[in-house]
XYZ file of C-alpha atoms in Angstrom:
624
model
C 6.674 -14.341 4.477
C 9.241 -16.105 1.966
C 9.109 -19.165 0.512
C 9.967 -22.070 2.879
C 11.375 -25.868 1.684
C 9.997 -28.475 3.907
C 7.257 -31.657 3.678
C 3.640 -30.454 3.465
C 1.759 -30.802 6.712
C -1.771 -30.998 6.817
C -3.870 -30.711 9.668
C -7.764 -30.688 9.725
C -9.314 -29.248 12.721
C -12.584 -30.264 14.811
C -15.186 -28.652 16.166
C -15.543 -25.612 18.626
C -15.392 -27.252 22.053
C -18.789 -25.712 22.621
C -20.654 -27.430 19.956
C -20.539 -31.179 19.194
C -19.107 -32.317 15.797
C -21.532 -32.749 12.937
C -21.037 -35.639 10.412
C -20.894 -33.953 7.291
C -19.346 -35.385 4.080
C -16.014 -33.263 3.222
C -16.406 -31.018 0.070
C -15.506 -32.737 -3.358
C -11.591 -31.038 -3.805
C -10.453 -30.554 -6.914
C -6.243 -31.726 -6.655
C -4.152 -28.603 -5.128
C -2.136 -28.917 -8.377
C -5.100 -28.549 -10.913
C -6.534 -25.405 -8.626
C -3.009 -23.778 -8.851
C -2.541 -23.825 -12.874
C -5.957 -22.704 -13.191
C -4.794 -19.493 -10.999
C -1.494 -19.102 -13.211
C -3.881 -19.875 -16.446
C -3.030 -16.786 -19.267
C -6.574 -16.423 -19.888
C -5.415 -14.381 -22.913
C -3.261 -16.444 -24.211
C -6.011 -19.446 -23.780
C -8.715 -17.523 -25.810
C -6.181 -16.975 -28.425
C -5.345 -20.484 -28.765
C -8.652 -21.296 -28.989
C -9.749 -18.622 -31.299
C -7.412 -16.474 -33.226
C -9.527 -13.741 -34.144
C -10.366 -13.161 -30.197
C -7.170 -10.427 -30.521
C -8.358 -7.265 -32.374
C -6.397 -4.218 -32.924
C -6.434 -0.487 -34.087
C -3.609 -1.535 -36.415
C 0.117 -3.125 -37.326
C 3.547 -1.929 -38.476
C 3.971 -4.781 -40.628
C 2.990 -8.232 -41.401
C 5.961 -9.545 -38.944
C 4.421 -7.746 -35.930
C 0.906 -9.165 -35.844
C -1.753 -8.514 -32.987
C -1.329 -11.889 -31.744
C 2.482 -11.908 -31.447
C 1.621 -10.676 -27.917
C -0.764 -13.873 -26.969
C 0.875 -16.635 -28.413
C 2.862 -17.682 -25.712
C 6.207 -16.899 -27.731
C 8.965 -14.869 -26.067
C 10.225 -14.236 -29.399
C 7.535 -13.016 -31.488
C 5.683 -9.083 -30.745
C 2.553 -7.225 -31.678
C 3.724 -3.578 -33.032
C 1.348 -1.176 -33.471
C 1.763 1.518 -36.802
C 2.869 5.306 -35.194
C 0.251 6.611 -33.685
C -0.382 7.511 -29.834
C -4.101 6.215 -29.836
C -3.695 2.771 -31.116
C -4.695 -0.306 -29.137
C -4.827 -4.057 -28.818
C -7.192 -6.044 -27.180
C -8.477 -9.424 -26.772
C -12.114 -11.333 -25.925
C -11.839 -13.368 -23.153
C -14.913 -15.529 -24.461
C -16.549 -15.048 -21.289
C -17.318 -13.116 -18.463
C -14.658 -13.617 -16.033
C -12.756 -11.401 -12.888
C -10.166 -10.214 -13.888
C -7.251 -10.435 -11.049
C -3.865 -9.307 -12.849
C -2.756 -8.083 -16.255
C 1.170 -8.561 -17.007
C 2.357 -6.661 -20.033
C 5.955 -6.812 -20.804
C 7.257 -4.055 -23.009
C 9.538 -4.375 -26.560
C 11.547 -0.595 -26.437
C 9.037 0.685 -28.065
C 7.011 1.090 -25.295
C 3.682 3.117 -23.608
C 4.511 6.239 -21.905
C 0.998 7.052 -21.078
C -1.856 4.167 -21.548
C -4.956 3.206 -19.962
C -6.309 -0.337 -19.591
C -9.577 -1.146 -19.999
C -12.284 -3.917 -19.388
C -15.804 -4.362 -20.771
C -18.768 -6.723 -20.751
C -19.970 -5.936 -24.260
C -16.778 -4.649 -26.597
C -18.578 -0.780 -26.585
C -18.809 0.775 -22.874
C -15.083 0.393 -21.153
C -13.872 0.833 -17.481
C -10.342 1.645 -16.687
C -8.840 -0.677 -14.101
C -5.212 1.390 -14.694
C -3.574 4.187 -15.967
C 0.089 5.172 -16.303
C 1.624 8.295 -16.812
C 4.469 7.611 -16.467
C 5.378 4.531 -18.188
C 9.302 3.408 -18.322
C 8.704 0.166 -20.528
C 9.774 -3.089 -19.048
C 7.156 -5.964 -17.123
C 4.261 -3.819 -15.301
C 1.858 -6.031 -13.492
C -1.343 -4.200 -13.039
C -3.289 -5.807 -10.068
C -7.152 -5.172 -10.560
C -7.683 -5.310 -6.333
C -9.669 -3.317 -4.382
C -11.623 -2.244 -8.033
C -14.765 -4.051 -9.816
C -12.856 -5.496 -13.088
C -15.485 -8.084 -14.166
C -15.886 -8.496 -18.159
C -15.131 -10.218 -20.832
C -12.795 -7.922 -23.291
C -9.479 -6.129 -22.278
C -7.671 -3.799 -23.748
C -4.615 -1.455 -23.549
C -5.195 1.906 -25.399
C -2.285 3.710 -25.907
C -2.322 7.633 -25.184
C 1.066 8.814 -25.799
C 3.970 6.872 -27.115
C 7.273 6.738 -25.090
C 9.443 6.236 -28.446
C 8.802 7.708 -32.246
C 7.520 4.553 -33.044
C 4.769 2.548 -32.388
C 3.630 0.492 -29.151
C 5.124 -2.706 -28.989
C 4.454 -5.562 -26.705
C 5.976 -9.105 -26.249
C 3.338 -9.988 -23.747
C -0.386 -9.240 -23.321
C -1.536 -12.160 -19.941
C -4.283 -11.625 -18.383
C -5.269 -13.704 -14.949
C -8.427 -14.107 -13.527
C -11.614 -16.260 -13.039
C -15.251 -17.454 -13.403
C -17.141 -15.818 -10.208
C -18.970 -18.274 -8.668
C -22.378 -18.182 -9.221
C -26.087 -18.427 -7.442
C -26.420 -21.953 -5.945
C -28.965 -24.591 -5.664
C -26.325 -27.390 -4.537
C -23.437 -27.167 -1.883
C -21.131 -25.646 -3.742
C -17.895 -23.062 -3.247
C -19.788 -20.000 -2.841
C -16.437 -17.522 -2.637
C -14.706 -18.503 -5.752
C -13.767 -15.199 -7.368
C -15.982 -13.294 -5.227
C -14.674 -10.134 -3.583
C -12.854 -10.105 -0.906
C -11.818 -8.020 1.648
C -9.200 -7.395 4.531
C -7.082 -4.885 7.135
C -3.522 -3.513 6.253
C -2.340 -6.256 4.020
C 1.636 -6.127 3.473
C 1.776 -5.101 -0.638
C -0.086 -5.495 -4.159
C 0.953 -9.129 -4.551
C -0.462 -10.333 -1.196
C -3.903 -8.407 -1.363
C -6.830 -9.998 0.387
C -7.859 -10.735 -3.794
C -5.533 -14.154 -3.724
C -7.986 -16.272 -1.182
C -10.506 -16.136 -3.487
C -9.149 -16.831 -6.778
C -9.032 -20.930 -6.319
C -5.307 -21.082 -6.442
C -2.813 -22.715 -3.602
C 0.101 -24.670 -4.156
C 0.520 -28.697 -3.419
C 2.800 -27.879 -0.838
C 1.609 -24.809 0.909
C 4.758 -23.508 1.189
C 5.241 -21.408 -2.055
C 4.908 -17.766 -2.120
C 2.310 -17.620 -4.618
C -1.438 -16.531 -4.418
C -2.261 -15.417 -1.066
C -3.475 -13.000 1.470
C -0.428 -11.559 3.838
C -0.904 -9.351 6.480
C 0.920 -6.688 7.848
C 2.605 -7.592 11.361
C -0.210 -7.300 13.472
C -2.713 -10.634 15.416
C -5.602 -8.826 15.112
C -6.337 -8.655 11.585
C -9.377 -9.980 9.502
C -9.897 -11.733 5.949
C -13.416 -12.478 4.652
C -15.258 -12.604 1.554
C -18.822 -11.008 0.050
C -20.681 -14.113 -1.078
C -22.803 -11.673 -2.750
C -26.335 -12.342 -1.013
C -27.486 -14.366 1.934
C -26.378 -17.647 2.062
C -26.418 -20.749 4.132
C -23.010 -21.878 4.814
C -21.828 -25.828 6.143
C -17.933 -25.646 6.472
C -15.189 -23.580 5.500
C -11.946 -24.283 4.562
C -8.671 -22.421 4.874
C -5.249 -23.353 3.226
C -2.720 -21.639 5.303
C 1.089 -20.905 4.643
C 3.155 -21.396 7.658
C 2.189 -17.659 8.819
C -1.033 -19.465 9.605
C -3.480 -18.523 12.939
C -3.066 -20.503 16.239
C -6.371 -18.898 17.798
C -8.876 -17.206 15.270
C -12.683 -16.454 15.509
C -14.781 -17.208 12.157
C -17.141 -14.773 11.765
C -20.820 -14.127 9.497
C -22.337 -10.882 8.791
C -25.240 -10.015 7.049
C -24.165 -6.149 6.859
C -20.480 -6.460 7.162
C -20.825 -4.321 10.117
C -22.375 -6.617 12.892
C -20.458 -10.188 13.172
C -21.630 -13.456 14.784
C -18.424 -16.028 15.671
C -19.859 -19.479 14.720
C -16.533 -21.255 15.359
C -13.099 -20.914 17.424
C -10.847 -23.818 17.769
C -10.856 -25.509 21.169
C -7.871 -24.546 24.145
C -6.717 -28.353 23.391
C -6.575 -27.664 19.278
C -5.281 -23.840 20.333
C -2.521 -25.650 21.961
C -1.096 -27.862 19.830
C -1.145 -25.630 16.871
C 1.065 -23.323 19.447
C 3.303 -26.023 20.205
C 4.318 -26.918 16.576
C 7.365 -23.948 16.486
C 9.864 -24.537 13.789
C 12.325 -22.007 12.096
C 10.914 -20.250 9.476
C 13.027 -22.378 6.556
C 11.057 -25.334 8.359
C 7.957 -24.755 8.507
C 5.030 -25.068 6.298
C 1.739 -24.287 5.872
C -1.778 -26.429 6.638
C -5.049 -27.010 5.707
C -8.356 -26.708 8.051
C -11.199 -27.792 7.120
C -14.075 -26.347 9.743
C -17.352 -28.331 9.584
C -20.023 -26.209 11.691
C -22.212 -28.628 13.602
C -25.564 -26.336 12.202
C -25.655 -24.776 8.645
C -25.622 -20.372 9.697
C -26.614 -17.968 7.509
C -24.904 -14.910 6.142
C -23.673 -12.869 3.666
C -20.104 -12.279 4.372
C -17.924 -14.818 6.004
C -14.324 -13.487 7.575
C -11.574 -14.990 9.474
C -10.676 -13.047 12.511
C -7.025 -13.520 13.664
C -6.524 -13.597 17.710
C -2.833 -15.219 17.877
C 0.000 -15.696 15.459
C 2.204 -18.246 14.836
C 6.110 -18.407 16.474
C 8.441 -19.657 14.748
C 11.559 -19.328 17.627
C 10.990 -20.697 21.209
C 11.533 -18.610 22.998
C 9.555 -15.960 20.170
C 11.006 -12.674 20.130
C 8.550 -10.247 18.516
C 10.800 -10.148 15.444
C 10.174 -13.789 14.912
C 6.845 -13.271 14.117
C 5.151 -12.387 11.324
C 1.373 -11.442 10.062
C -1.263 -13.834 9.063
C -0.962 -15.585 5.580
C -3.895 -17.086 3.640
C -3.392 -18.857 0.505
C -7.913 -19.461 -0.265
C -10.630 -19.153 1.922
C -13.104 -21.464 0.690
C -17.076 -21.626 1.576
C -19.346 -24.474 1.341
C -22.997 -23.993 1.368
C -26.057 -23.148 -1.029
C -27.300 -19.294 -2.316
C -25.163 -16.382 -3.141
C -25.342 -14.288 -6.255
C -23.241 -12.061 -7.871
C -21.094 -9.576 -6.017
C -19.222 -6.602 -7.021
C -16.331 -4.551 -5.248
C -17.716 -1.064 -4.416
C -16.234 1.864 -6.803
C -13.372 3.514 -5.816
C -13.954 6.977 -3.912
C -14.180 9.936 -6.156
C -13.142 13.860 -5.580
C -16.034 16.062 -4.141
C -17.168 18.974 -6.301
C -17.008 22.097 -4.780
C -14.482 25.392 -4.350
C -11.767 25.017 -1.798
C -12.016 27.436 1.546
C -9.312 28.029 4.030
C -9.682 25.723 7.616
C -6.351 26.448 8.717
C -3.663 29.287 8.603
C -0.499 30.712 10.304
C 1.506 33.509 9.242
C 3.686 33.768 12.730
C 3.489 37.020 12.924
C 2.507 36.825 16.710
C 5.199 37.472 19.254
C 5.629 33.450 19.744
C 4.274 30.234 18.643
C 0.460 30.065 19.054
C 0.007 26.928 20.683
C -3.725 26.910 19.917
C -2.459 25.654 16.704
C 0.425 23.805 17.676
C 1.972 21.167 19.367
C 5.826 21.386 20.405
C 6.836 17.822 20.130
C 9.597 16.419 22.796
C 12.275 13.507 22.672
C 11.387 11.024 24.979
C 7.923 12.451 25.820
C 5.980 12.707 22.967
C 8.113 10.686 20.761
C 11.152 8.631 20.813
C 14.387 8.795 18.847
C 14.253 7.757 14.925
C 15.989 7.009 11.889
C 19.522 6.985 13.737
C 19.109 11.097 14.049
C 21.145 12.701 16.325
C 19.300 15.450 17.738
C 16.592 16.063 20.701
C 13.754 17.572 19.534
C 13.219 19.971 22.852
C 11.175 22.855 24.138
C 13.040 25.903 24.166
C 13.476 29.495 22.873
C 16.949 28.575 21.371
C 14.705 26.167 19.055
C 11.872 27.401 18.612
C 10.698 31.114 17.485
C 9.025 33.759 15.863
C 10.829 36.272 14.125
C 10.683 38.705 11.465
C 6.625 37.048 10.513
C 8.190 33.712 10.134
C 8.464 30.650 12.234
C 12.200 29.641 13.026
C 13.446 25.924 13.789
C 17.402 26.277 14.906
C 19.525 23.457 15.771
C 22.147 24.100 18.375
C 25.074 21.937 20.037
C 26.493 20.638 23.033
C 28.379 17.889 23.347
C 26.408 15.567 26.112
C 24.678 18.751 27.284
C 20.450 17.503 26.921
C 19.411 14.690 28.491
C 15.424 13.312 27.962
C 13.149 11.316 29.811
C 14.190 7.871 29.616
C 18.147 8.740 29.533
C 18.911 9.372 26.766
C 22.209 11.759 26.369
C 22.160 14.058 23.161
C 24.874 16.142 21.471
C 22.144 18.524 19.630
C 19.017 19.954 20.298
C 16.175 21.089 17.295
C 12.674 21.764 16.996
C 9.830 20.110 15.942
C 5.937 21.272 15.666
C 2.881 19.593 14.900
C -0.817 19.986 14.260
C -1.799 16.861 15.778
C -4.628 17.177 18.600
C -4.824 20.831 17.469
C -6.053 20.233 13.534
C -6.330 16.953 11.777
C -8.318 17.068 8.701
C -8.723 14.631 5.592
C -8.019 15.766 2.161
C -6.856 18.955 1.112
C -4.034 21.660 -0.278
C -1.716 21.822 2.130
C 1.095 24.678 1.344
C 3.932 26.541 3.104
C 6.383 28.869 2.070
C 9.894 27.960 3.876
C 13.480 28.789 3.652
C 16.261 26.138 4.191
C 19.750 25.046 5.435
C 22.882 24.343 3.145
C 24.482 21.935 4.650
C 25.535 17.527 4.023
C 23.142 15.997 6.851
C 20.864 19.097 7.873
C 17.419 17.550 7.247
C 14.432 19.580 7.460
C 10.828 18.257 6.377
C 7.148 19.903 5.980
C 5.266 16.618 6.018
C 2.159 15.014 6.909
C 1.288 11.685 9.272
C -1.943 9.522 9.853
C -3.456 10.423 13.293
C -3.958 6.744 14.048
C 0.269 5.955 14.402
C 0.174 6.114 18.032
C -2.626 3.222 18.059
C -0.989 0.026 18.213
C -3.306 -1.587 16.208
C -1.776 0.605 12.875
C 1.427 2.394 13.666
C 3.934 3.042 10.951
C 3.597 3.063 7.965
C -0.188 1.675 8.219
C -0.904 5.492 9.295
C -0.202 6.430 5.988
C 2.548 9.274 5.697
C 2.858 11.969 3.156
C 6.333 14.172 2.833
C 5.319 17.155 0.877
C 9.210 18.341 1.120
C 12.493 16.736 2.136
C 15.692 17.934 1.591
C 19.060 16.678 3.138
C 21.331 19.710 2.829
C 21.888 19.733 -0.902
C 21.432 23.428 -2.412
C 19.517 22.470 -5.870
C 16.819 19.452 -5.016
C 14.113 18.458 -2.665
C 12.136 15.551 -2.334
C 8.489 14.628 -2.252
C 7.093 10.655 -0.974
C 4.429 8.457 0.301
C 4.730 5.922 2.651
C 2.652 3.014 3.192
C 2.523 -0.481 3.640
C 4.577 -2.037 0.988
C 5.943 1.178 0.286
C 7.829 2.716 2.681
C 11.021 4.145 4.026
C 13.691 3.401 1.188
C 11.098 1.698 -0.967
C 8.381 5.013 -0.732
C 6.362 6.142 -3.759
C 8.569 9.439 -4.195
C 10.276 11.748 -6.988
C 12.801 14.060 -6.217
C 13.115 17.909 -8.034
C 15.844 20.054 -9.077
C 15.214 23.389 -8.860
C 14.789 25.181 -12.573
C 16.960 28.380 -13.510
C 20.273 27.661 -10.818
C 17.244 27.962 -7.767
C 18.351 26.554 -4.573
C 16.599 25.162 -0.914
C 18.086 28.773 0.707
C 15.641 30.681 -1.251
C 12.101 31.057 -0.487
C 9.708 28.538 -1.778
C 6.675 27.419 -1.798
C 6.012 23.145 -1.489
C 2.538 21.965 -1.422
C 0.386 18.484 -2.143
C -2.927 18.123 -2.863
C -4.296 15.835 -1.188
C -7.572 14.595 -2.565
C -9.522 10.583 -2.484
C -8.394 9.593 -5.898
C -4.232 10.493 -5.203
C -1.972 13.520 -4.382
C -0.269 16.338 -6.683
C 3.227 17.552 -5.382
C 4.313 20.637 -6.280
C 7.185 23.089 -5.888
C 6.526 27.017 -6.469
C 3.136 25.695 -8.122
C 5.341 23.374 -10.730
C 3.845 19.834 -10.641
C 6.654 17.457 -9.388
C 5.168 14.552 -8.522
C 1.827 13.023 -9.301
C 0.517 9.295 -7.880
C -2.911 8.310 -8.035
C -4.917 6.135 -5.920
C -5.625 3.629 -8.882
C -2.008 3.690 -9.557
C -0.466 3.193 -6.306
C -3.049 0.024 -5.009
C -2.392 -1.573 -8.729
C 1.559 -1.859 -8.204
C 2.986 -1.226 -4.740
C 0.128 -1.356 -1.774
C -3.108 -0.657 -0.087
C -4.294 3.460 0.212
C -3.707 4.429 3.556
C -4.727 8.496 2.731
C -8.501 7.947 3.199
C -8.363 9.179 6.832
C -7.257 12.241 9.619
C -3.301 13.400 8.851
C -2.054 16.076 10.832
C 1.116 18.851 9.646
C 4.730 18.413 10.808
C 7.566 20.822 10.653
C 10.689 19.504 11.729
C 14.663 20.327 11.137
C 16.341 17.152 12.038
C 20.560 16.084 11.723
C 21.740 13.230 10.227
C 20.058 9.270 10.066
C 19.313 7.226 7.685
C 18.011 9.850 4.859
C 21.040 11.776 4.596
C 23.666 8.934 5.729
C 21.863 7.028 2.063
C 23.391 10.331 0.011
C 26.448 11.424 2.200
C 27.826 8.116 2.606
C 29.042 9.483 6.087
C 29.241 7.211 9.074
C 31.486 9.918 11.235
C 31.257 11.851 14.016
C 27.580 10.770 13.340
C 25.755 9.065 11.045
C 24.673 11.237 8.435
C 26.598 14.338 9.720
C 30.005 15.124 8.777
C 32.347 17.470 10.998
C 32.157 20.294 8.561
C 28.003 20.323 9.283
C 28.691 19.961 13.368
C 30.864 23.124 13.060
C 28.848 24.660 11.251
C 25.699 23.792 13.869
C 28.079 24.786 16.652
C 28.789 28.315 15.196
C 24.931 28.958 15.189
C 22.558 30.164 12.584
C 21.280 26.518 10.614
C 17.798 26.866 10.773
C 14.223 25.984 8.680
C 12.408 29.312 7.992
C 8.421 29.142 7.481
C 6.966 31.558 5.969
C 3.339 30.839 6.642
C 1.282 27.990 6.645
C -2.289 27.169 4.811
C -4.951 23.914 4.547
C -7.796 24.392 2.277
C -10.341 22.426 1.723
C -13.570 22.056 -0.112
C-alpha cells in the first residue's frame, strides 16, 4: 500500500467479548522514533566507527581505495580491490546479530558474479546470495525466508564484470540482536523468525514485523509485512520454544484488520484463537473508511485476560479494511503489519528452516506424447474452452474452442490453427469473437512438481501471432491463490518475430510486465519457423531455460526471494500449449492498437487466408 500523509491515529483495543479484561500493566515501549533508527541502523557502518580494523580484506588497488572507504558513511570515498576475481571484503559485526538486508552499491567496476556470505566464527561461511549475473548499480539482498544469523559478512568476488578490480561505494548491512531466553516479561519476537502466506514482494516479507522497527506515524512505507490481496491471510512468529505469553501488540498501517483471530501453536500445525475483537470493536474499526491518502495506520495493544502458552503466535486476518463507501473490491487492499510484538516470559533461540535442496537421483520419463495417434488423446489432455473453462485474457482476441479446424493431429505432430470470422463464434456468457484457436492442457490429466519439461515445436511468422508452451500452478482456480500466487512458468513465448523467443516467471511481485524473464535470439540467422526444442528445468532450488539445449535463462530460488518475491514453484504445475492473437504481450512490441489490439491487418489477412498455426513435435516430463 503507498505511503499515506495524514495525523497518526492510535487506537488500543479491549478484550474478546467472551473473556473479561485483565488489569495488566502495558509493556515498557521504547519511543516509535528510537525503534525505527535502530531498524535503519548500518550495522556495518556502526562497527566500523567503533572499530576500524572490524573491515578486513583480501587486498587494495591503492592507498586511496582503502577497505573501509565502503563503511564510512561517505558517498565519496570507495574500497577497490587489486585485479583479481577472488578478492573480498568483509566486516565483523562485533556480535551475533540477524542479519535482515545487505545494500551494496556498485563504483563501475563492479561484481559480475559474487557470493555473500555470513559466519559466526570468521572460518565456516553460509551464502545468503549469489549473483550471476551482476549489472553493477544498488542490489539489496534481502536475507528472508533463509537462516542468516552471525556475526561476520562478506562479499567474495568470483568473476569481475570489468578488467579491473571490485569496487564498492557502499557495504550496509541491517539487522538485529534476536531476542533471547527470558526470565522477565519481555519482547519475546524481536528478530525471531517469522513467517506468513503470499506476501506482495521482497521489501514487504513477513521478516519486517519482527525486526523492532515502525515509524512515529504509522503511515510510512517502511518495515512491514504486506500481503497479497486476499482477507484470509496469516502473520506469526517462532518464539523459538514454549512460552507463556500476556499481550501482544500490533502496529498496523492503514491496510490494517477489522476482524482477525490471534492464534498459538505449539507445532505450527494445530492453532488455538485466544483473542478476536468484540462485534462492537469489529464495528467501529469498519466504520472508520477514509480514502486511501487519508488514512493511517493504528496501534492495538491485546492484553489476554489469562497468560496461554505456545510456541508460535500468528495473526489470522478474517476482514480487511475499505477505504471507499461504498468499497468496490478494487478499493481494497491486503493486510499490512509494520511489528508484531509478544509479551511474556521463555523462548530461546530460533532459526528459519534451510532452504529445500535438489533430490539425488537419475531422471525417468512420467509423461510423453508424440501425436502420432489419429487425434488428440484426451487421456492426456484437456481442450480448454472460452467461457467454459476459462474466460477471456490479456485483451486477446480469439476463442479458444473445440473443433477440428483448431485442433489436430497430423503428419506425428500436434497442430494449433487459428481461423477467422468476423462475429462468427459466440461462447457461453455472450461473448462475440472474430477468431477462433486452440488451446490444450495437462491439468486434471498430469500435474507433477519439479522436473524437465521439453517440446519440440514449430511456429508462426507473423506481428501479433502469440503462441506459448508454458506451465501454471494447479491451485489458480482456488480463490484463496489465483494469479500470479499459483506461480507460472513460460518455458517459450514468442509474439510473431522470426529471430527471438522468450522465457519468464511470474509470481507475486513479479509478474506480468514486471516477470523474472530473458529473452533469446536465435544463433547462426535461426528463426521461430524452424524446429526447436524449448525446455526448463524445473527443480526446488530454481529453473534452467533452455533453447535447442543452449542455457538462456537461469534464476535461482535464493536469487529470486532475495530481490523480487516469495517462491511460488514448490507445488503441482500442469503443461499448456496455446496459439493466441494479439493482447497485451504483442500490443507492448507492435505498438498496434488497430483492427485489434496487438494484431495488425496484415496478420488478420494473413489468419483469414489459413495456414498460421503452432506445430508440436512431441512432448516429454521427466523426473527423478
Amino acid at each position: 500500500m503507498p505511503p499515506r500523509t495524514s495525523l497518526l491515529a492510535t487506537t488500543t483495543l479491549a478484550l474478546l467479548a467472551l473473556a473479561a479484561p485483565l488489569a495488566v500493566a502495558a509493556p515498557p515501549q521504547p519511543p516509535a522514533v528510537r525503534a525505527a533508527a535502530a531498524w535503519n541502523t548500518d550495522r556495518a557502518a556502526e562497527a566500523f566507527a567503533a572499530r576500524p580494523a572490524a573491515v578486513t580484506t583480501s587486498g587494495v588497488e591503492n592507498a586511496g581505495t582503502p577497505a573501509g572507504g565502503a563503511f564510512d558513511n561517505n558517498p565519496a570515498t570507495r574500497w577497490a580491490s587489486d585485479f583479481t576475481d577472488n578478492a573480498w571484503i568483509q566486516i565483523d559485526l562485533g556480535g551475533v546479530i540477524r542479519v535482515s538486508q545487505v545494500k551494496l552499491e556498485w563504483e563501475a567496476a563492479y561484481g559480475k558474479q559474487y557470493v555473500l556470505e555470513i559466519s559466526r566464527n570468521g572460518t565456516d561461511w553460509t551464502d545468503f546470495y549469489t549473483e550471476n549475473e551482476g549489472t553493477g548499480g544498488t542490489v539489496t539482498a534481502h536475507t528472508y525466508p533463509q537462516e542468516a544469523t552471525g556475526r561476520y559478512v562478506r562479499m567474495r568476488g568470483v568473476e569481475r564484470g570489468t578488467a579491473w578490480g571490485y569496487s564498492l561505494f557502499s557495504f550496509q548491512v541491517f539487522g538485529g540482536e534476536p531476542a533471547p531466553a527470558a526470565t522477565t516479561r519481555s519482547n519475546l519476537a524481536l528478530n525471531h523468525p517469522a513467517y506468513g502466506e503470499l506476501y506482495q514482494h521482497a521489501g514487504n516479507s513477513p521478516a519486517f514485523v519482527t525486526d523492532g522497527g515502525w515509524p512515529a506515524d504509522l503511515k510510512a512505507d517502511q518495515s512491514r509485512w504486506s500481503s497479497d490481496w486476499n482477507q484470509n491471510r496469516w502473520v506469526g512468529v517462532d518464539l523459538g520454544a514454549p512460552s507463556t505469553i500476556q499481550s501482544v501488540d500490533l502496529y498496523w498501517e492503514a491496510a490494517y484488520a477489522v476482524d482477525f483471530e490471534l492464534q498459538v501453536s505449539d507445532d505450527n500445525r494445530n492453532w488455538r484463537t485466544v483473542y478476536r475483537p468484540s462485534a462492537a470493536q469489529i464495528a467501529e474499526r469498519r466504520a472508520n473508511i477514509k480514502s486511501p491518502a487519508e488514512a493511517v495506520g493504528r496501534h492495538d495493544t491485546i492484553n489476554l485476560p489469562t497468560p496461554v502458552n505456545g510456541r508460535y503466535v500468528r495473526m489470522l486476518g478474517k476482514e480487511r479494511r475499505s477505504f471507499y463507501n461504498p468499497a468496490p473490491s478494487t478499493a481494497q487492499f491486503g493486510y499490512s503489519l509494520y511489528e508484531f510484538q509478544v509479551w511474556g516470559t521463555g523462548g530461546s533461540a530460533a532459526a528459519y528452516p534451510a532452504l529445500p535442496q535438489n533430490p539425488g537421483g537419475a531422471y525417468r520419463q512420467t509423461f510423453f506424447d508424440d501425436f502420432t495417434g489419429s487425434g488428440l488423446d484426451r487421456n492426456k489432455w484437456r481442450v480448454v474452452r472460452t467461457g467454459q473453462e476459462m474466460g477471456s485474457v490479456n485483451g486477446e482476441s480469439q476463442a479458444y474452442v473445440d473443433s477440428p479446424d483448431n485442433i489436430k493431429t497430423q503428419n506425428g505432430a500436434l497442430v494449433l490453427e487459428s481461423k477467422y470470422c468476423k462475429g462468427c463464434t459466440t461462447v457461453p456468457g455472450g461473448g462475440t469473437y472474430d477468431f477462433t484457436s486452440g488451446r490444450v492442457d495437462t491439468n486434471t490429466k498430469f500435474d507433477f512438481t519439479y522436473g524437465k519439461v521439453s517440446a519440440r515445436m514449430r511456429l508462426p511468422v507473423g506481428d501479433g501471432f502469440w503462441p506459448a508452451f508454458w506451465l501454471l500452478g494447479s491451485d489458480v482456480d482456488d480463490p484463496s491463490v489465483s494469479w500470479p500466487g499459483s506461480g507460472e512458468t513460460d518455458i517459450m513465448e514468442n509474439v510473431g518475430y522470426a529471430d527471438w523467443t522468450s522465457t519468464a516467471l511470474h509470481g507475486p511481485g513479479y509478474s506480468a510486465a514486471g516477470n523474472v524473464g530473458k529473452s533469446q535470439t536465435f544463433p547462426g540467422g535461426g528463426r521461430v519457423d524452424q524446429w526447436h526444442t524449448y525446455a526448463v528445468e524445473w527443480t526446488p532450488e530454481g529453473m534452467i531455460f533452455t533453447v535447442d539445449d543452449r542455457v538462456v535463462q537461469t534464476t535461482s530460488r535464493q536469487k529470486l526471494e532475495s530481490t523480487r518475491g516469495e517462491w511460488v514453484f514448490d507445488h503441482n504445475q500442469y503443461v499448456i500449449l496455446n496459439l493466441a492473437l494479439g493482447g497485451a504481450y504483442p500490443a507492448g512490441h507492435n505498438q498496434v492498437t488497430t483492427p485489434y489490439w496487438g494484431l495488425p491487418q496484415s496478420s488478420v489477412d494473413r489468419v483469414a487466408q489459413g495456414g498460421v498455426k503452432a506445430e508440436i513435435d512431441w512432448v516429454r516430463v521427466e523426473q527423478k
